[in-house]
CSV table of C-alpha atoms in Angstrom, one decimal:
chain,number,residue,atom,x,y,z
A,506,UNK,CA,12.3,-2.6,3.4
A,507,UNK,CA,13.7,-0.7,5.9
A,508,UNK,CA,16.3,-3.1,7.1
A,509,UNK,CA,17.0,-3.8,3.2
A,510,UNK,CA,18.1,0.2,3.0
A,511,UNK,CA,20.3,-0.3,6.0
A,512,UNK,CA,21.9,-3.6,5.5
A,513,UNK,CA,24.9,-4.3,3.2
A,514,UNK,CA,23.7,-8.1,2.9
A,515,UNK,CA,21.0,-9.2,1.2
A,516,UNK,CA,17.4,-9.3,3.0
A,517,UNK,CA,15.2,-11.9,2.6
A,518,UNK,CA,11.6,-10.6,3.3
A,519,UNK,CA,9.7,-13.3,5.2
A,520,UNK,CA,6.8,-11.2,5.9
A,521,UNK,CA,6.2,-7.6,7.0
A,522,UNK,CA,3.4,-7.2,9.2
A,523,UNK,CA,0.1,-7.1,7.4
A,524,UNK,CA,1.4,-6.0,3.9
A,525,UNK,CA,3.5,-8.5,1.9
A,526,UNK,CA,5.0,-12.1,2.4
A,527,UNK,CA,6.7,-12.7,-0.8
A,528,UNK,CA,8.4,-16.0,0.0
A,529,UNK,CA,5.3,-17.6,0.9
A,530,UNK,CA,3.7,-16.4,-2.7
A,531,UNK,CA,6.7,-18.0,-4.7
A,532,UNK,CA,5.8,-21.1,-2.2
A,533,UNK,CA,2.2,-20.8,-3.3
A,534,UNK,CA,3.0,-20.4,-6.9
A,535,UNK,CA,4.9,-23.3,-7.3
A,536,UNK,CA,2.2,-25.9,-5.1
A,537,UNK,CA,-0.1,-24.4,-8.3
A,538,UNK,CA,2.0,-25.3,-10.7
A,539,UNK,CA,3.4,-28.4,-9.3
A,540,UNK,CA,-0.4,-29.8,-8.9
A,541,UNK,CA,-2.2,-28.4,-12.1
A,542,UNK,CA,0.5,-27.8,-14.3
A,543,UNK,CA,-0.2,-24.4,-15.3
A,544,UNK,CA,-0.6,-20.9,-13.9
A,545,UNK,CA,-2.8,-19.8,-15.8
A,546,UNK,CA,-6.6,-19.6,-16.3
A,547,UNK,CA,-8.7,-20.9,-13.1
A,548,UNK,CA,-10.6,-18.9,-10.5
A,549,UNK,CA,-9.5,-18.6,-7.1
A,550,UNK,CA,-11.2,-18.0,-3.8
A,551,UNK,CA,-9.2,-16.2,-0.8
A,552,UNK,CA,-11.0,-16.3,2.3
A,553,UNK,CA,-10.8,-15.3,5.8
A,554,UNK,CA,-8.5,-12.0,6.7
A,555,UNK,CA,-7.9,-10.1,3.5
A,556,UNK,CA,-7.1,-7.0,4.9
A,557,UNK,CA,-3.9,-7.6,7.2
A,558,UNK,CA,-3.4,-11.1,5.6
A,559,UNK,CA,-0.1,-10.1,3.5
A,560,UNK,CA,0.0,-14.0,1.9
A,561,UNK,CA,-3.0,-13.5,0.0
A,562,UNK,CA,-1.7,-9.8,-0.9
A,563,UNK,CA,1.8,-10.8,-2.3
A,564,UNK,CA,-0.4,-14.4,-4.0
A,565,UNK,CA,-2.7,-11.7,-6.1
A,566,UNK,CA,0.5,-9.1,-7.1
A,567,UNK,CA,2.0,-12.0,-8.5
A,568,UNK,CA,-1.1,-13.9,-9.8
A,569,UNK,CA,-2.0,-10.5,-12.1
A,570,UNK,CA,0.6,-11.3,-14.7
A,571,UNK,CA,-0.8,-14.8,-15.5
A,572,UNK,CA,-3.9,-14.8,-17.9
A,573,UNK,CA,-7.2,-15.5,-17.5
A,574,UNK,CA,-6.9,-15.5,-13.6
A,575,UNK,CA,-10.0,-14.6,-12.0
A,576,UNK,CA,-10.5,-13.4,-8.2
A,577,UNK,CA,-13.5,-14.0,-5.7
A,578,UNK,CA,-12.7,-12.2,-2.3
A,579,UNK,CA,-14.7,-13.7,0.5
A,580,UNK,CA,-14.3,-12.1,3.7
A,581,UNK,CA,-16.8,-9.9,6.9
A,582,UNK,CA,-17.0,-6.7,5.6
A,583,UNK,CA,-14.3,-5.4,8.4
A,584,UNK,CA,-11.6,-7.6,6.6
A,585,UNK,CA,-12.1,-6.9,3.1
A,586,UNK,CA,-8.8,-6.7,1.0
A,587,UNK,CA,-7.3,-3.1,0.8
A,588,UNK,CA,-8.4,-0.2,-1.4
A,589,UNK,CA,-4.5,-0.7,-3.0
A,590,UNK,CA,-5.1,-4.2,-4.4
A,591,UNK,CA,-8.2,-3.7,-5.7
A,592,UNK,CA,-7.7,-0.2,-7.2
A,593,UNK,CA,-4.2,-2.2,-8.6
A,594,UNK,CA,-7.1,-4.6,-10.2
A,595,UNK,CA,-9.3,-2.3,-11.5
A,596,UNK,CA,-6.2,-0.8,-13.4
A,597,UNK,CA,-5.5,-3.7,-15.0
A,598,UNK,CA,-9.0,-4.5,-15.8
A,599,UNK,CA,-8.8,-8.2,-13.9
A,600,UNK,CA,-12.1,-9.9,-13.0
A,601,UNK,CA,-12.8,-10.0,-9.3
A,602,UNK,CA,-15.6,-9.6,-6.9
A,603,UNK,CA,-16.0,-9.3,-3.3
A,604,UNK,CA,-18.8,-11.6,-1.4
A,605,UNK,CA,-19.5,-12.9,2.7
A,606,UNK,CA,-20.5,-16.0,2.4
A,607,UNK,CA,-18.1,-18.9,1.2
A,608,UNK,CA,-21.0,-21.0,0.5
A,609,UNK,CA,-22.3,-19.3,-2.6
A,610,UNK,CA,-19.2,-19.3,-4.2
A,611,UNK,CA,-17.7,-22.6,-3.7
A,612,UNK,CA,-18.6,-24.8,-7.1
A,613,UNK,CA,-16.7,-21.7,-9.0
A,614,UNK,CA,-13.3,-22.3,-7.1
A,615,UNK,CA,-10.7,-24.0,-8.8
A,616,UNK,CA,-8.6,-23.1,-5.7
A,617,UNK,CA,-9.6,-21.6,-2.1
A,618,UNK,CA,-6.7,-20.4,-0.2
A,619,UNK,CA,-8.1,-20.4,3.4
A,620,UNK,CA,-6.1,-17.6,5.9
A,621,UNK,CA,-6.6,-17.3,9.8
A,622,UNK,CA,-8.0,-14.4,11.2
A,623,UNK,CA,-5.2,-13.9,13.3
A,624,UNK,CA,-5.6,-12.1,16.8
A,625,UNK,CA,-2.8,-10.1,16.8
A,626,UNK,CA,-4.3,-8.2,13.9
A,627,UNK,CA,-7.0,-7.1,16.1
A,628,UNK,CA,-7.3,-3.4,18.1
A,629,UNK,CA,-9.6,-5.6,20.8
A,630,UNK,CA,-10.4,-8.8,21.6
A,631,UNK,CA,-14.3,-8.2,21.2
A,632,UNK,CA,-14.1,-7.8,17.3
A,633,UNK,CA,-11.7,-11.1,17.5
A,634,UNK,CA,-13.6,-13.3,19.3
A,635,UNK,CA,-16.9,-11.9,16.7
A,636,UNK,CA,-15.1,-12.8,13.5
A,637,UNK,CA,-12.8,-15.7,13.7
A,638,UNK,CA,-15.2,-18.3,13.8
A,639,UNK,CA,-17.0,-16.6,10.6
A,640,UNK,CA,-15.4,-18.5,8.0
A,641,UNK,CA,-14.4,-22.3,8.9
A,642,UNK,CA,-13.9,-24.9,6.1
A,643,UNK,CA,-16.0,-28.2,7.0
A,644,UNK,CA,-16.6,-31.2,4.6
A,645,UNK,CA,-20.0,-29.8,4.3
A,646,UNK,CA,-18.6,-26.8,2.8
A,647,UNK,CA,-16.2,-28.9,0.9
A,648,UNK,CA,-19.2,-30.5,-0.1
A,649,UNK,CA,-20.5,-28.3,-2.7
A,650,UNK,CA,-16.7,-27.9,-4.3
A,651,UNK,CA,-15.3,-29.2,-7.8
A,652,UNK,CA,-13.9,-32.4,-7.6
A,653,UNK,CA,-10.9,-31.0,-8.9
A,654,UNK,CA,-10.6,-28.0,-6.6
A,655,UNK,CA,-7.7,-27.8,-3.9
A,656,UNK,CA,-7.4,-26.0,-0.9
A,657,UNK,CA,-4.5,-24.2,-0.3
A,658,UNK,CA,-3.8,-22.3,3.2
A,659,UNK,CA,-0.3,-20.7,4.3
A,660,UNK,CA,-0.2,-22.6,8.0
A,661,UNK,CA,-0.3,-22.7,10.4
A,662,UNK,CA,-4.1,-23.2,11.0
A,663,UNK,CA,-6.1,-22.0,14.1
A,664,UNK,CA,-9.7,-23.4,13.7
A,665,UNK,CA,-10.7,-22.1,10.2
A,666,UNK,CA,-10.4,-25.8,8.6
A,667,UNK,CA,-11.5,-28.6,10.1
A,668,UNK,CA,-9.5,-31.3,10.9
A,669,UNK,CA,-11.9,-33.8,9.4
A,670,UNK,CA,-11.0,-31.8,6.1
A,671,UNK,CA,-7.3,-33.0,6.0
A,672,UNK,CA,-8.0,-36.4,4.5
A,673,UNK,CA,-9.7,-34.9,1.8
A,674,UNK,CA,-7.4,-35.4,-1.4
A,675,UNK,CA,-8.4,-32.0,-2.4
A,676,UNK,CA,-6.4,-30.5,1.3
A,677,UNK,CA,-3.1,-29.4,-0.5
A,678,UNK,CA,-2.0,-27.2,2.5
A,679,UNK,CA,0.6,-30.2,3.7
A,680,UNK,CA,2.2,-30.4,0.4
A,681,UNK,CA,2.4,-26.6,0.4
A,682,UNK,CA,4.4,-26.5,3.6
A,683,UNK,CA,6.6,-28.9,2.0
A,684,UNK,CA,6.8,-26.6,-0.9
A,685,UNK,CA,7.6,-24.0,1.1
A,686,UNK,CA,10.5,-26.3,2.4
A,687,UNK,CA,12.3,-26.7,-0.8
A,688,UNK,CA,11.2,-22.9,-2.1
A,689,UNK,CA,13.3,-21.4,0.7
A,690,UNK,CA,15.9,-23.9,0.8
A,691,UNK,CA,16.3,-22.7,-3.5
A,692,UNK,CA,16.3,-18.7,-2.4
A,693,UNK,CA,19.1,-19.3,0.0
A,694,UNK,CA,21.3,-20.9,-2.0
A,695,UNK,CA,20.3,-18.5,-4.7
A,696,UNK,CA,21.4,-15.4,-2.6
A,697,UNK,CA,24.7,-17.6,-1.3
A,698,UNK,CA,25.2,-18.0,-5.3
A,699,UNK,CA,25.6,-21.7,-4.4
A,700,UNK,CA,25.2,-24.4,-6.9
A,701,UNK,CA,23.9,-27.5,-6.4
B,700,UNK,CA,-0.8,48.8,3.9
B,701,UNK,CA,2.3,47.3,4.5
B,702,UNK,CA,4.3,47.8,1.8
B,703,UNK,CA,7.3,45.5,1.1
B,704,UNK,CA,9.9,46.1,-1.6
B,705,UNK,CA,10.8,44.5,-4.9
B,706,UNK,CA,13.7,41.6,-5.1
B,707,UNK,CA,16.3,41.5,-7.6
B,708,UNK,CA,16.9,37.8,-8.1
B,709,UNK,CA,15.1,35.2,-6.9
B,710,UNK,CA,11.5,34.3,-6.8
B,711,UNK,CA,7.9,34.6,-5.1
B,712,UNK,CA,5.1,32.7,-4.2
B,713,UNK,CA,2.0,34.1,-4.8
B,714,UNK,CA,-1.5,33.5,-3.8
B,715,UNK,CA,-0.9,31.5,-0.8
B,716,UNK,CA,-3.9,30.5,1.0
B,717,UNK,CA,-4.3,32.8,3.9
B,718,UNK,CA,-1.9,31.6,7.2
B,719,UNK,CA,0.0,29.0,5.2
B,720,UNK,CA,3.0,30.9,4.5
B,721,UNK,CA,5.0,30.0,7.5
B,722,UNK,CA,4.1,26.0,7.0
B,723,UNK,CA,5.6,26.5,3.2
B,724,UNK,CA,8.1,27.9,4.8
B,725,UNK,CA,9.3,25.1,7.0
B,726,UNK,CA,8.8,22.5,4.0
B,727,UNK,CA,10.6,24.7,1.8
B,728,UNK,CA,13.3,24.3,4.3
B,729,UNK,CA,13.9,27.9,4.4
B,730,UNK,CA,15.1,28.4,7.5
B,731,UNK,CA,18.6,26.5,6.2
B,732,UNK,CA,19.0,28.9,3.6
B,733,UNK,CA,21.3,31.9,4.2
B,734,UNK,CA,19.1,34.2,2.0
B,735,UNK,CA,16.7,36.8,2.5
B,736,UNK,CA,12.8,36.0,3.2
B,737,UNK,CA,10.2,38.0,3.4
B,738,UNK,CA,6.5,36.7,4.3
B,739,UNK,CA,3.7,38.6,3.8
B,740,UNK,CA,0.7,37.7,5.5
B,741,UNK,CA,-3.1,38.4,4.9
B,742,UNK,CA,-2.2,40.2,1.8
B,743,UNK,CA,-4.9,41.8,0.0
B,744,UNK,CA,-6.3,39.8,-3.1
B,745,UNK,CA,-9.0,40.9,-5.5
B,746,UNK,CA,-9.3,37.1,-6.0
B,747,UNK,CA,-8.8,35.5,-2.9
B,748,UNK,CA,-10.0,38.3,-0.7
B,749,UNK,CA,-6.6,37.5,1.7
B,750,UNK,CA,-3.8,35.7,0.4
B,751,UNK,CA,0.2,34.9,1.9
B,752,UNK,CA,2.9,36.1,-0.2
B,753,UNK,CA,6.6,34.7,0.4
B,754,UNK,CA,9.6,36.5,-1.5
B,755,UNK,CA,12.2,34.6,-1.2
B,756,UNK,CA,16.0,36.3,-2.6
B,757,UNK,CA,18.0,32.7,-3.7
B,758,UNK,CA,18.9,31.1,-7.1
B,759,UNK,CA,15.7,29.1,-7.8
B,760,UNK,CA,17.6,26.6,-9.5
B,761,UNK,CA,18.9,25.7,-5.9
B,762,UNK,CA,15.5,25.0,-4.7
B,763,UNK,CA,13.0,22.0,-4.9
B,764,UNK,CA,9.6,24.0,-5.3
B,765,UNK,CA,7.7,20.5,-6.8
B,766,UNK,CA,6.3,20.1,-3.2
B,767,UNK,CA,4.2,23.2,-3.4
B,768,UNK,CA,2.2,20.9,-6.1
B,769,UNK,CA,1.3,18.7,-3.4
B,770,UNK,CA,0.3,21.3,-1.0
B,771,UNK,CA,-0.9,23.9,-3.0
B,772,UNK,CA,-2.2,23.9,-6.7
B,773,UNK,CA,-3.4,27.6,-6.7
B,774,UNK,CA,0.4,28.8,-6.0
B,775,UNK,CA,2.1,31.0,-8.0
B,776,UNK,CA,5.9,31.0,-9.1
B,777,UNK,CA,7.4,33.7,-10.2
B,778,UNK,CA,11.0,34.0,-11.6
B,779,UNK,CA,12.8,37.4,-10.5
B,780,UNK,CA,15.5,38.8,-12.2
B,781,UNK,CA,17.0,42.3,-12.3
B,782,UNK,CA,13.8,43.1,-10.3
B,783,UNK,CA,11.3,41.7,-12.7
B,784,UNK,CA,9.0,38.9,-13.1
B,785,UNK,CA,10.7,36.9,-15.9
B,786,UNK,CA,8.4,33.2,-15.7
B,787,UNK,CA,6.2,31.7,-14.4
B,788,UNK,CA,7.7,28.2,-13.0
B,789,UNK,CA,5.5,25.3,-13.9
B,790,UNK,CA,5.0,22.7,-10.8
B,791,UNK,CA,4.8,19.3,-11.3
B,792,UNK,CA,3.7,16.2,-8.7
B,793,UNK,CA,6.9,15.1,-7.2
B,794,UNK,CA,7.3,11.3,-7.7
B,795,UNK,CA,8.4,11.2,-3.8
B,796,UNK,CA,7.5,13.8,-0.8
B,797,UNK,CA,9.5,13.0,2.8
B,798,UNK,CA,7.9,14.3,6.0
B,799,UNK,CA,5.6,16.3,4.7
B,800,UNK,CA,2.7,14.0,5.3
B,801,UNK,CA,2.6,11.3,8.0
B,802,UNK,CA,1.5,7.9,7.5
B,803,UNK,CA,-1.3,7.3,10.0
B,804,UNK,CA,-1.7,3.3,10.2
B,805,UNK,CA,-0.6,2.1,13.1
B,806,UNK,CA,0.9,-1.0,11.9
B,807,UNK,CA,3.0,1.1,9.6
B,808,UNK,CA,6.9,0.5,10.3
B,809,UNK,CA,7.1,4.2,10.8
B,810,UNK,CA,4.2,4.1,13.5
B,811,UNK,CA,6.4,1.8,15.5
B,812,UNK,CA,10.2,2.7,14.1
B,813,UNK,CA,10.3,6.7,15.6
B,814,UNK,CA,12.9,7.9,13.6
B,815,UNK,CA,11.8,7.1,10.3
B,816,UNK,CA,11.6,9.5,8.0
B,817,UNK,CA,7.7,9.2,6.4
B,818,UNK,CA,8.3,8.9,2.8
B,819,UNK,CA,5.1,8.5,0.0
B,820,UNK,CA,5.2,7.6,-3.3
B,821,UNK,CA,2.8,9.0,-6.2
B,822,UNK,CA,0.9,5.9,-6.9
B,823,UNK,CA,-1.5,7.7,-9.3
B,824,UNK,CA,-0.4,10.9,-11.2
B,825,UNK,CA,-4.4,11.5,-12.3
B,826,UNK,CA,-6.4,10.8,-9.3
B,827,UNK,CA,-3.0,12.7,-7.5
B,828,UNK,CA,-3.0,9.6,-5.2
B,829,UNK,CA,-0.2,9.1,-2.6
B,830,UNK,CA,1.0,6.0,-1.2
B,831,UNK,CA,3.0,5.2,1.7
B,832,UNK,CA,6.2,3.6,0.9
B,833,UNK,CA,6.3,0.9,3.5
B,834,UNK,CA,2.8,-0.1,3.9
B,835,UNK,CA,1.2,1.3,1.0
B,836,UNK,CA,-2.1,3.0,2.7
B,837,UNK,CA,-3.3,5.5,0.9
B,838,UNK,CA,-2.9,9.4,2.0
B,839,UNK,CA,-5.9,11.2,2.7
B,840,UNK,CA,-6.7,14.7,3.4
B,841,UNK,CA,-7.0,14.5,7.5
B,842,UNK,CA,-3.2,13.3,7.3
B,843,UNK,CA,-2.1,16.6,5.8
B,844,UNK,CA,0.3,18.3,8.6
């Protein structure tokens, strides 16, 4: 924002620290709709580092005006999503509720977007090496998920899903980055007014 | 008792918590005005007990008093002219306040970027909620200046 309010050329937002990473929501948004056709109505499952993740923040601001879209925050307590994003939800009377283990939840997900707890998000390395190991994605885990259900993750990955996990057809974090490929590639040529 | 005489035009802030005159002062931005001030301080109050007065001899118009909503509900502005009180100015919640509050999260652009000026938005007119502008945390009371 800051170097949008300096600059005389357009700025392209591709993350601000913990708060917002709109390009990778438009990426997100269209892997959803690319895969089940639709935006609206399904339940989806963020996990990991909801408090200085800023994908998952920018995913819900734009998520909120589809219908029927229903949130399940799982996260340790000291990475629960901020007090602005769920106030925002309150306001708007969306369904959403906060849990710790991603075990309980998993047969209601029609998505699960996986983050890293990254360690640069950290004050010390104590709390880091306590919680990043809290919330990995197995195929046991997968397990007890929809057949139907994809997993979605931002990349790149530190440990929090397995690799055994990958040839799962419901892994659809590959086909994201591609996404994110051709998303980018779209908002370039938007902003350079260039058709193709 | 100190006693300090009437204005003719201008206007005065009344029942200012005790000591908080010279901070409204500053945010007022007083100091850049070529007017004449007067602060009173520890005034006697039959309500308050001791209050801060500020008379301040300028065309209200040329002043933005919203901020004292922010700081100070219990304020009292009165409209001088021809040496008497003609209103009572209403203050509303400015939608923006700049460096009057700081934004305290360290991973805030304006933690890390000095010069910045520290800029909240009113996110929520009822609950009086303030937000920063880059970052979005909420203001709380221990960030007050």
């Amino acid at each position: 924002m800051v170097a949008a309010e300096k600059s005389g050329i357009p700025v392209i937002n591709a993350g601000d620290g913990g708060h917002q990473h709109p390009t990778q929501t438009l990426t997100d948004l269209l892997t959803i709709r690319s895969m089940k056709n639709t935006l609206s109505n399904f339940t989806i499952g963020l996990c990991g580092d909801l408090k200085f993740g800023r994908t998952v923040h920018s995913l819900i601001n734009a998520l909120v005006r589809y219908e029927g879209i229903r949130f399940i925050f799982i996260s340790p307590q000291e990475l629960r999503v901020p007090d602005y994003i769920t106030d925002m939800l309150k306001e708007k009377n969306i369904p959403y509720e906060e849990v710790i283990r991603l075990e309980n939840v998993m047969p209601q997900l029609d998505f699960l977007y996986m983050t890293r707890v990254q360690k640069e998000r950290f004050f010390n390395e104590e709390d880091y090496i306590r919680l990043k190991d809290f919330y990995i994605l197995d195929k046991d885990k997968l397990a007890l998920a929809k057949e139907d259900m994809l997993v979605l993750h931002p990349l790149p990955r530190v440990n929090e899903i397995s690799v055994e996990v990958d040839d799962d057809p419901r892994a659809a974090y590959f086909k994201q980055a591609q996404y994110g490929v051709y998303v980018r590639m779209a908002l370039i040529l938007t902003l350079l007014e260039i058709t193709v | 008792m100190l006693n300090v005489g009437k204005i003719e035009e201008g206007f005065v802030l009344d029942h200012i918590k005790a000591g908080k005159s010279l901070s409204l002062y500053e945010h007022l931005q007083l100091d850049k005005q070529d007017c004449t001030v007067a602060i009173i301080k520890n005034a006697r109050s039959n309500k308050m007990g001791k209050k801060d007065i500020l008379k301040v001899e300028c065309d209200i118009d040329t002043m933005d008093l919203d901020v004292l909503a922010f700081l100070d509900h219990n304020i009292t502005v009165n409209v001088i002219k021809n040496g008497e009180i003609v209103a009572k100015k209403e203050l509303v919640l400015p939608k923006q306040i700049k460096n009057v509050i700081k934004c305290h999260n360290p991973r805030c652009i304006t933690s890390i970027e000095q010069g910045l000026p520290h800029i909240f938005v009113l996110a929520d007119e009822k609950k009086e909620v303030y937000r920063c502008k880059y970052c979005e945390e909420k203001y709380s009371e221990a960030a007050k200046n």
